[in-house]
XYZ file of C-alpha atoms in Angstrom:
257
model
C 40.416 -47.398 79.238
C 40.436 -48.968 76.128
C 37.049 -49.490 73.956
C 36.015 -53.067 72.799
C 33.983 -53.129 69.911
C 32.525 -56.252 68.768
C 31.436 -56.431 64.635
C 28.736 -58.806 64.338
C 26.342 -60.237 61.902
C 25.157 -63.541 61.768
C 25.176 -63.708 57.883
C 28.191 -64.639 56.122
C 29.567 -62.202 53.300
C 28.216 -58.998 54.627
C 31.959 -57.736 55.098
C 32.407 -58.134 58.427
C 36.039 -59.320 58.589
C 36.889 -56.946 55.652
C 35.594 -54.294 58.280
C 37.463 -55.035 60.805
C 41.030 -55.479 59.623
C 40.342 -52.163 57.506
C 39.030 -50.193 60.698
C 42.010 -51.498 62.750
C 44.350 -50.573 60.160
C 42.624 -47.023 59.556
C 42.830 -46.508 63.280
C 46.160 -47.598 63.728
C 47.605 -45.195 60.594
C 45.401 -42.180 62.856
C 47.690 -43.054 65.953
C 45.202 -45.050 67.804
C 46.758 -48.267 69.658
C 44.309 -51.093 68.567
C 44.302 -54.758 69.295
C 42.362 -56.933 66.670
C 40.989 -60.524 67.809
C 40.210 -63.056 65.516
C 37.050 -65.129 66.915
C 36.267 -66.556 64.025
C 37.252 -70.191 63.244
C 37.678 -69.130 59.615
C 40.710 -67.083 60.580
C 40.218 -64.555 57.791
C 41.179 -61.674 59.964
C 44.346 -63.288 60.993
C 45.450 -64.148 57.545
C 44.383 -61.019 56.315
C 46.871 -59.442 58.526
C 49.779 -61.352 56.889
C 49.613 -64.329 59.302
C 50.321 -67.472 58.104
C 47.136 -69.815 59.817
C 48.992 -72.835 60.379
C 52.008 -71.084 61.962
C 49.563 -70.037 65.189
C 50.067 -71.482 68.029
C 48.727 -69.525 70.698
C 45.312 -67.281 69.969
C 41.965 -66.951 70.535
C 41.635 -70.812 70.949
C 44.028 -70.759 74.087
C 42.358 -67.643 75.340
C 38.963 -68.748 75.336
C 40.118 -72.027 77.650
C 42.045 -69.855 79.643
C 44.892 -71.955 78.893
C 47.496 -68.796 78.035
C 46.902 -65.029 79.185
C 46.102 -62.708 76.418
C 49.478 -61.299 76.711
C 50.970 -64.138 75.686
C 48.874 -64.354 72.826
C 49.175 -61.024 71.070
C 51.191 -60.975 67.820
C 52.694 -57.853 65.796
C 50.840 -57.073 62.452
C 52.281 -55.714 59.325
C 50.118 -52.811 59.977
C 51.093 -49.542 62.303
C 49.990 -49.898 65.722
C 47.860 -52.856 65.041
C 48.553 -55.736 67.228
C 46.439 -59.342 66.835
C 45.217 -62.199 68.885
C 44.980 -64.540 65.852
C 42.388 -67.805 65.060
C 42.418 -70.848 63.539
C 40.390 -73.370 62.464
C 40.763 -75.536 66.165
C 38.684 -72.539 67.401
C 35.534 -74.336 66.000
C 35.856 -77.005 68.864
C 35.188 -74.387 71.525
C 31.778 -74.346 71.510
C 31.478 -77.867 72.371
C 34.398 -77.478 75.023
C 32.903 -74.887 76.574
C 29.389 -75.963 77.180
C 29.308 -77.442 80.693
C 31.885 -74.580 82.050
C 30.493 -72.304 84.330
C 29.964 -68.638 83.154
C 31.090 -69.819 79.993
C 29.649 -66.454 78.312
C 32.673 -64.370 80.451
C 35.494 -66.051 78.990
C 36.849 -63.563 76.827
C 35.810 -60.633 79.163
C 37.662 -62.243 81.847
C 40.938 -62.863 79.362
C 40.938 -59.028 78.098
C 40.421 -57.338 81.949
C 44.016 -57.093 82.068
C 45.173 -55.713 79.064
C 42.398 -53.060 78.353
C 44.055 -49.902 79.562
C 47.164 -51.401 76.610
C 44.945 -50.358 73.655
C 42.205 -47.248 72.450
C 40.354 -49.850 70.778
C 39.899 -53.639 70.686
C 38.066 -54.623 67.697
C 36.205 -58.376 67.785
C 35.928 -60.184 64.362
C 32.934 -62.617 65.126
C 31.908 -65.852 63.612
C 28.669 -65.479 61.202
C 26.372 -67.103 63.814
C 25.004 -65.926 66.978
C 26.710 -69.016 69.059
C 28.867 -69.045 72.117
C 31.947 -67.581 70.411
C 29.877 -64.544 69.458
C 28.055 -64.335 72.589
C 31.329 -64.112 74.581
C 32.323 -61.270 71.983
C 29.086 -59.290 72.946
C 29.347 -60.012 76.477
C 32.981 -58.594 76.334
C 32.255 -55.504 74.269
C 31.169 -52.173 75.096
C 29.259 -51.762 71.608
C 28.626 -53.837 68.684
C 29.427 -52.651 65.035
C 27.180 -54.384 62.425
C 27.835 -54.417 58.746
C 24.668 -54.336 56.325
C 25.823 -54.943 52.645
C 23.530 -53.068 50.393
C 22.162 -56.281 48.621
C 18.541 -57.690 48.407
C 17.455 -59.499 52.233
C 20.032 -57.227 53.476
C 17.665 -56.637 56.719
C 16.463 -60.252 56.593
C 18.242 -61.220 60.167
C 18.740 -57.826 61.515
C 15.849 -58.444 63.830
C 17.013 -61.750 64.865
C 20.232 -60.170 65.591
C 18.774 -57.071 67.429
C 16.991 -59.356 69.947
C 20.283 -61.343 70.579
C 22.016 -57.974 71.582
C 18.952 -57.109 73.938
C 18.863 -60.504 75.827
C 22.586 -60.134 76.206
C 21.954 -56.574 77.247
C 19.444 -57.821 79.925
C 21.503 -60.723 80.970
C 25.316 -60.768 80.423
C 26.174 -57.134 79.503
C 23.808 -54.228 80.451
C 26.324 -51.641 78.948
C 26.336 -53.010 75.677
C 25.848 -50.139 73.134
C 25.060 -50.057 69.541
C 27.728 -48.443 67.984
C 25.913 -48.049 64.446
C 25.126 -49.696 61.382
C 27.515 -49.567 58.777
C 26.148 -50.057 55.152
C 28.844 -51.958 52.564
C 29.200 -53.238 49.065
C 27.466 -50.025 47.979
C 27.395 -49.559 44.406
C 25.652 -46.145 43.196
C 24.928 -47.734 39.515
C 22.257 -50.255 41.235
C 18.842 -48.877 41.778
C 18.920 -51.952 44.794
C 21.892 -50.165 46.724
C 20.026 -47.230 46.728
C 16.962 -48.619 47.934
C 18.710 -50.578 50.961
C 20.522 -47.291 51.962
C 16.993 -45.706 51.962
C 15.467 -48.174 53.826
C 18.240 -48.456 56.210
C 18.219 -44.936 56.837
C 14.549 -44.648 57.308
C 14.198 -47.356 59.903
C 17.181 -46.526 62.005
C 18.106 -42.983 61.330
C 20.547 -42.026 63.780
C 22.278 -45.766 64.293
C 23.495 -45.744 60.992
C 27.115 -44.268 60.196
C 27.177 -41.501 57.698
C 30.218 -43.296 55.972
C 29.161 -46.039 53.581
C 31.718 -48.665 52.310
C 31.769 -48.808 48.347
C 32.138 -51.834 46.371
C 35.824 -51.630 45.099
C 38.231 -54.175 43.546
C 41.206 -53.343 45.461
C 39.016 -54.043 48.716
C 38.855 -57.203 47.904
C 42.448 -57.936 46.092
C 43.802 -56.716 49.362
C 43.029 -60.340 51.695
C 44.775 -62.158 49.157
C 47.977 -60.178 49.675
C 47.587 -60.245 53.466
C 47.406 -56.751 53.506
C 44.652 -53.955 54.936
C 43.902 -51.570 52.109
C 45.519 -49.000 53.826
C 48.813 -50.959 53.158
C 48.001 -52.376 49.836
C 46.657 -49.309 47.872
C 46.174 -46.053 50.056
C 44.449 -44.115 47.175
C 41.818 -46.429 46.578
C 38.115 -45.563 47.282
C 38.457 -48.454 49.636
C 41.405 -46.944 51.573
C 39.318 -43.690 51.856
C 35.959 -44.843 52.628
C 37.714 -46.760 55.970
C 39.526 -43.889 56.584
C 36.387 -41.676 57.111
C 34.589 -44.356 59.006
C 37.688 -44.305 61.818
C 37.346 -40.539 61.417
C 33.976 -40.642 62.217
C 34.170 -43.484 64.839
C 36.805 -41.181 66.927
C 34.582 -38.267 66.478
C 31.437 -40.414 67.661
C 33.512 -41.558 70.895
C 35.754 -38.217 71.540
C 33.782 -37.766 75.003
C 33.490 -41.503 75.864
C 37.393 -42.052 75.383
Protein backbone atom coordinates (compact mmCIF):
# COMPACT_ATOMS: atom_id res chain seq x y z
CA UNK A 1 0.00 0.00 0.00
CA UNK A 2 1.26 3.51 -0.82
CA UNK A 3 2.10 5.94 1.95
CA UNK A 4 0.30 9.29 1.84
CA UNK A 5 2.34 12.23 3.15
CA UNK A 6 0.90 15.74 3.48
CA UNK A 7 3.48 18.54 3.29
CA UNK A 8 1.94 21.22 5.49
CA UNK A 9 2.61 24.46 7.32
CA UNK A 10 0.10 27.30 7.55
CA UNK A 11 2.92 29.82 7.10
CA UNK A 12 3.61 30.76 3.50
CA UNK A 13 7.10 30.86 1.99
CA UNK A 14 8.64 28.05 4.05
CA UNK A 15 9.48 25.79 1.09
CA UNK A 16 6.36 23.58 1.05
CA UNK A 17 5.92 23.42 -2.72
CA UNK A 18 9.68 23.30 -3.38
CA UNK A 19 9.88 20.35 -1.01
CA UNK A 20 6.85 18.53 -2.45
CA UNK A 21 8.02 18.86 -6.07
CA UNK A 22 11.67 18.00 -5.44
CA UNK A 23 11.03 15.21 -2.94
CA UNK A 24 8.62 13.66 -5.48
CA UNK A 25 11.23 13.97 -8.26
CA UNK A 26 13.97 12.52 -6.01
CA UNK A 27 11.81 9.54 -5.01
CA UNK A 28 11.01 9.03 -8.70
CA UNK A 29 14.71 8.97 -9.59
CA UNK A 30 15.19 6.40 -6.81
CA UNK A 31 12.66 4.26 -8.69
CA UNK A 32 9.66 4.78 -6.46
CA UNK A 33 6.29 5.37 -8.08
CA UNK A 34 5.01 8.74 -6.88
CA UNK A 35 1.76 10.69 -7.18
CA UNK A 36 1.86 14.40 -6.34
CA UNK A 37 -1.47 16.00 -5.45
CA UNK A 38 -1.56 19.79 -5.73
CA UNK A 39 -4.03 20.88 -3.04
CA UNK A 40 -3.07 24.56 -3.16
CA UNK A 41 -5.19 27.00 -5.24
CA UNK A 42 -1.97 28.83 -6.18
CA UNK A 43 -1.14 25.72 -8.26
CA UNK A 44 2.64 26.27 -7.95
CA UNK A 45 3.41 22.54 -7.79
CA UNK A 46 1.44 22.08 -11.03
CA UNK A 47 3.36 24.79 -12.92
CA UNK A 48 6.60 23.70 -11.20
CA UNK A 49 6.28 20.36 -12.97
CA UNK A 50 5.83 21.96 -16.37
CA UNK A 51 2.03 21.83 -16.61
CA UNK A 52 0.15 24.86 -17.97
CA UNK A 53 -2.33 25.68 -15.20
CA UNK A 54 -4.73 27.35 -17.69
CA UNK A 55 -5.03 24.05 -19.58
CA UNK A 56 -6.09 22.04 -16.51
CA UNK A 57 -9.52 20.46 -17.14
CA UNK A 58 -9.66 17.95 -14.30
CA UNK A 59 -7.82 18.20 -11.01
CA UNK A 60 -8.07 18.45 -7.22
CA UNK A 61 -11.16 20.68 -7.45
CA UNK A 62 -13.23 18.08 -9.34
CA UNK A 63 -11.76 15.34 -7.16
CA UNK A 64 -12.98 17.00 -3.95
CA UNK A 65 -16.36 17.67 -5.50
CA UNK A 66 -16.40 13.95 -6.34
CA UNK A 67 -17.34 14.82 -9.95
CA UNK A 68 -14.30 12.94 -11.29
CA UNK A 69 -12.26 9.93 -10.18
CA UNK A 70 -8.61 10.07 -9.21
CA UNK A 71 -7.77 7.88 -12.24
CA UNK A 72 -9.34 10.45 -14.58
CA UNK A 73 -7.56 13.40 -12.93
CA UNK A 74 -4.04 11.91 -13.01
CA UNK A 75 -1.62 13.27 -15.62
CA UNK A 76 1.98 12.36 -16.46
CA UNK A 77 4.79 14.83 -15.70
CA UNK A 78 8.26 15.38 -17.16
CA UNK A 79 9.78 13.77 -14.04
CA UNK A 80 10.42 10.01 -14.22
CA UNK A 81 7.94 7.93 -12.17
CA UNK A 82 6.04 11.04 -11.02
CA UNK A 83 2.32 11.51 -11.81
CA UNK A 84 0.27 14.55 -10.84
CA UNK A 85 -3.26 15.52 -9.90
CA UNK A 86 -3.08 19.21 -10.84
CA UNK A 87 -4.62 22.28 -9.26
CA UNK A 88 -6.26 25.41 -10.61
CA UNK A 89 -7.29 28.76 -9.09
CA UNK A 90 -10.90 27.40 -9.05
CA UNK A 91 -9.85 25.30 -6.07
CA UNK A 92 -10.19 28.42 -3.91
CA UNK A 93 -13.99 28.00 -4.06
CA UNK A 94 -14.04 24.45 -2.71
CA UNK A 95 -14.03 25.49 0.97
CA UNK A 96 -17.30 27.40 0.46
CA UNK A 97 -18.87 24.69 -1.71
CA UNK A 98 -18.16 21.90 0.76
CA UNK A 99 -19.24 23.82 3.84
CA UNK A 100 -22.66 22.08 4.13
CA UNK A 101 -21.58 18.72 2.74
CA UNK A 102 -21.69 15.75 5.10
CA UNK A 103 -18.30 14.24 5.98
CA UNK A 104 -16.64 17.08 4.06
CA UNK A 105 -13.28 16.39 5.74
CA UNK A 106 -13.16 12.92 4.15
CA UNK A 107 -13.60 13.86 0.47
CA UNK A 108 -9.93 13.42 -0.44
CA UNK A 109 -9.60 10.21 1.54
CA UNK A 110 -12.58 8.69 -0.32
CA UNK A 111 -11.25 9.85 -3.69
CA UNK A 112 -7.79 8.33 -3.12
CA UNK A 113 -8.96 4.94 -1.81
CA UNK A 114 -9.13 3.27 -5.29
CA UNK A 115 -5.58 4.30 -6.32
CA UNK A 116 -3.59 4.05 -3.10
CA UNK A 117 -2.11 0.71 -4.14
CA UNK A 118 -0.84 2.04 -7.47
CA UNK A 119 1.89 4.18 -5.87
CA UNK A 120 4.71 3.84 -3.35
CA UNK A 121 4.23 7.43 -2.17
CA UNK A 122 1.45 9.99 -2.54
CA UNK A 123 2.60 13.51 -1.63
CA UNK A 124 0.06 16.28 -1.01
CA UNK A 125 1.16 19.90 -1.39
CA UNK A 126 -1.08 21.75 1.09
CA UNK A 127 -2.30 25.34 0.95
CA UNK A 128 -0.68 27.82 3.40
CA UNK A 129 -3.68 27.77 5.75
CA UNK A 130 -5.41 25.42 8.17
CA UNK A 131 -8.72 25.46 6.28
CA UNK A 132 -10.83 22.67 4.84
CA UNK A 133 -8.34 21.86 2.06
CA UNK A 134 -5.52 21.20 4.53
CA UNK A 135 -7.93 19.35 6.82
CA UNK A 136 -8.85 17.03 3.91
CA UNK A 137 -5.15 16.40 3.26
CA UNK A 138 -4.42 15.62 6.94
CA UNK A 139 -7.47 13.34 7.16
CA UNK A 140 -6.35 11.40 4.06
CA UNK A 141 -2.66 11.22 5.01
CA UNK A 142 -0.70 8.62 6.96
CA UNK A 143 1.85 11.25 7.98
CA UNK A 144 2.64 14.95 7.78
CA UNK A 145 5.99 16.49 6.87
CA UNK A 146 6.47 20.04 8.18
CA UNK A 147 8.98 22.37 6.47
CA UNK A 148 10.41 25.08 8.75
CA UNK A 149 12.52 27.89 7.33
CA UNK A 150 15.75 28.77 9.15
CA UNK A 151 14.69 32.37 9.66
CA UNK A 152 13.28 34.67 12.32
CA UNK A 153 9.75 33.64 13.45
CA UNK A 154 10.48 30.08 12.25
CA UNK A 155 8.72 28.50 15.22
CA UNK A 156 5.88 31.00 15.21
CA UNK A 157 2.66 29.21 14.33
CA UNK A 158 4.21 25.76 14.72
CA UNK A 159 2.34 25.26 18.00
CA UNK A 160 -0.93 26.04 16.22
CA UNK A 161 -0.14 23.53 13.47
CA UNK A 162 0.78 20.84 16.01
CA UNK A 163 -2.51 21.50 17.84
CA UNK A 164 -4.40 21.13 14.56
CA UNK A 165 -2.60 17.84 13.92
CA UNK A 166 -3.56 16.68 17.45
CA UNK A 167 -7.22 17.50 16.90
CA UNK A 168 -7.19 15.75 13.48
CA UNK A 169 -5.68 12.69 15.21
CA UNK A 170 -8.40 12.82 17.85
CA UNK A 171 -11.41 13.42 15.58
CA UNK A 172 -10.70 12.43 11.97
CA UNK A 173 -7.54 10.35 11.62
CA UNK A 174 -6.06 8.56 14.62
CA UNK A 175 -3.36 6.99 12.40
CA UNK A 176 -1.81 10.34 11.41
CA UNK A 177 1.90 10.46 12.30
CA UNK A 178 4.39 13.28 12.10
CA UNK A 179 6.89 12.17 9.44
CA UNK A 180 9.31 14.85 10.55
CA UNK A 181 10.27 18.51 10.64
CA UNK A 182 12.40 19.62 7.72
CA UNK A 183 14.70 22.62 8.07
CA UNK A 184 14.73 24.67 4.85
CA UNK A 185 16.41 27.83 3.47
CA UNK A 186 19.49 27.25 5.61
CA UNK A 187 22.45 29.58 5.14
CA UNK A 188 25.50 28.41 7.09
CA UNK A 189 26.99 31.94 7.01
CA UNK A 190 24.14 33.37 9.06
CA UNK A 191 24.22 33.12 12.83
CA UNK A 192 20.42 33.22 12.82
CA UNK A 193 20.19 30.11 10.60
CA UNK A 194 22.43 28.19 13.00
CA UNK A 195 20.43 29.39 16.00
CA UNK A 196 17.16 28.18 14.44
CA UNK A 197 18.67 24.75 13.69
CA UNK A 198 19.88 24.52 17.30
CA UNK A 199 16.52 25.64 18.69
CA UNK A 200 14.44 23.25 16.55
CA UNK A 201 16.72 20.28 17.29
CA UNK A 202 16.65 21.12 21.02
CA UNK A 203 12.83 21.24 21.14
CA UNK A 204 11.97 18.44 18.74
CA UNK A 205 15.14 16.24 18.63
CA UNK A 206 14.01 12.92 17.13
CA UNK A 207 11.31 14.52 14.98
CA UNK A 208 13.79 16.59 12.93
CA UNK A 209 15.21 15.23 9.67
CA UNK A 210 19.01 14.97 9.56
CA UNK A 211 18.92 16.46 6.06
CA UNK A 212 18.83 20.26 5.95
CA UNK A 213 17.78 22.07 2.75
CA UNK A 214 20.26 24.84 2.05
CA UNK A 215 19.58 28.11 0.27
CA UNK A 216 20.44 27.52 -3.36
CA UNK A 217 20.01 29.78 -6.39
CA UNK A 218 19.43 26.84 -8.77
CA UNK A 219 16.65 25.62 -6.49
CA UNK A 220 14.77 28.91 -6.81
CA UNK A 221 15.37 29.08 -10.58
CA UNK A 222 14.04 25.60 -11.41
CA UNK A 223 10.24 26.31 -11.05
CA UNK A 224 10.36 29.10 -13.65
CA UNK A 225 11.51 26.46 -16.16
CA UNK A 226 8.73 24.06 -15.08
CA UNK A 227 11.30 21.55 -13.85
CA UNK A 228 12.30 19.91 -10.60
CA UNK A 229 15.83 20.60 -9.38
CA UNK A 230 16.79 17.03 -10.38
CA UNK A 231 15.91 17.76 -14.00
CA UNK A 232 17.10 21.37 -14.00
CA UNK A 233 20.52 20.87 -12.39
CA UNK A 234 21.24 17.43 -10.96
CA UNK A 235 24.73 18.52 -9.86
CA UNK A 236 23.49 21.42 -7.70
CA UNK A 237 23.54 21.53 -3.91
CA UNK A 238 19.71 21.67 -3.95
CA UNK A 239 19.49 18.41 -5.90
CA UNK A 240 21.91 16.72 -3.49
CA UNK A 241 19.89 17.95 -0.49
CA UNK A 242 16.58 16.59 -1.83
CA UNK A 243 18.10 13.26 -2.89
CA UNK A 244 19.47 12.94 0.66
CA UNK A 245 16.03 13.72 2.05
CA UNK A 246 14.42 11.08 -0.21
CA UNK A 247 17.00 8.49 0.92
CA UNK A 248 16.43 9.40 4.57
CA UNK A 249 12.66 9.07 4.08
CA UNK A 250 13.04 5.65 2.41
CA UNK A 251 15.36 4.43 5.17
CA UNK A 252 12.89 5.62 7.80
CA UNK A 253 9.97 3.84 6.09
CA UNK A 254 11.80 0.66 5.11
CA UNK A 255 9.97 -1.47 7.64
CA UNK A 256 6.59 0.16 7.11
CA UNK A 257 5.97 -0.16 3.36
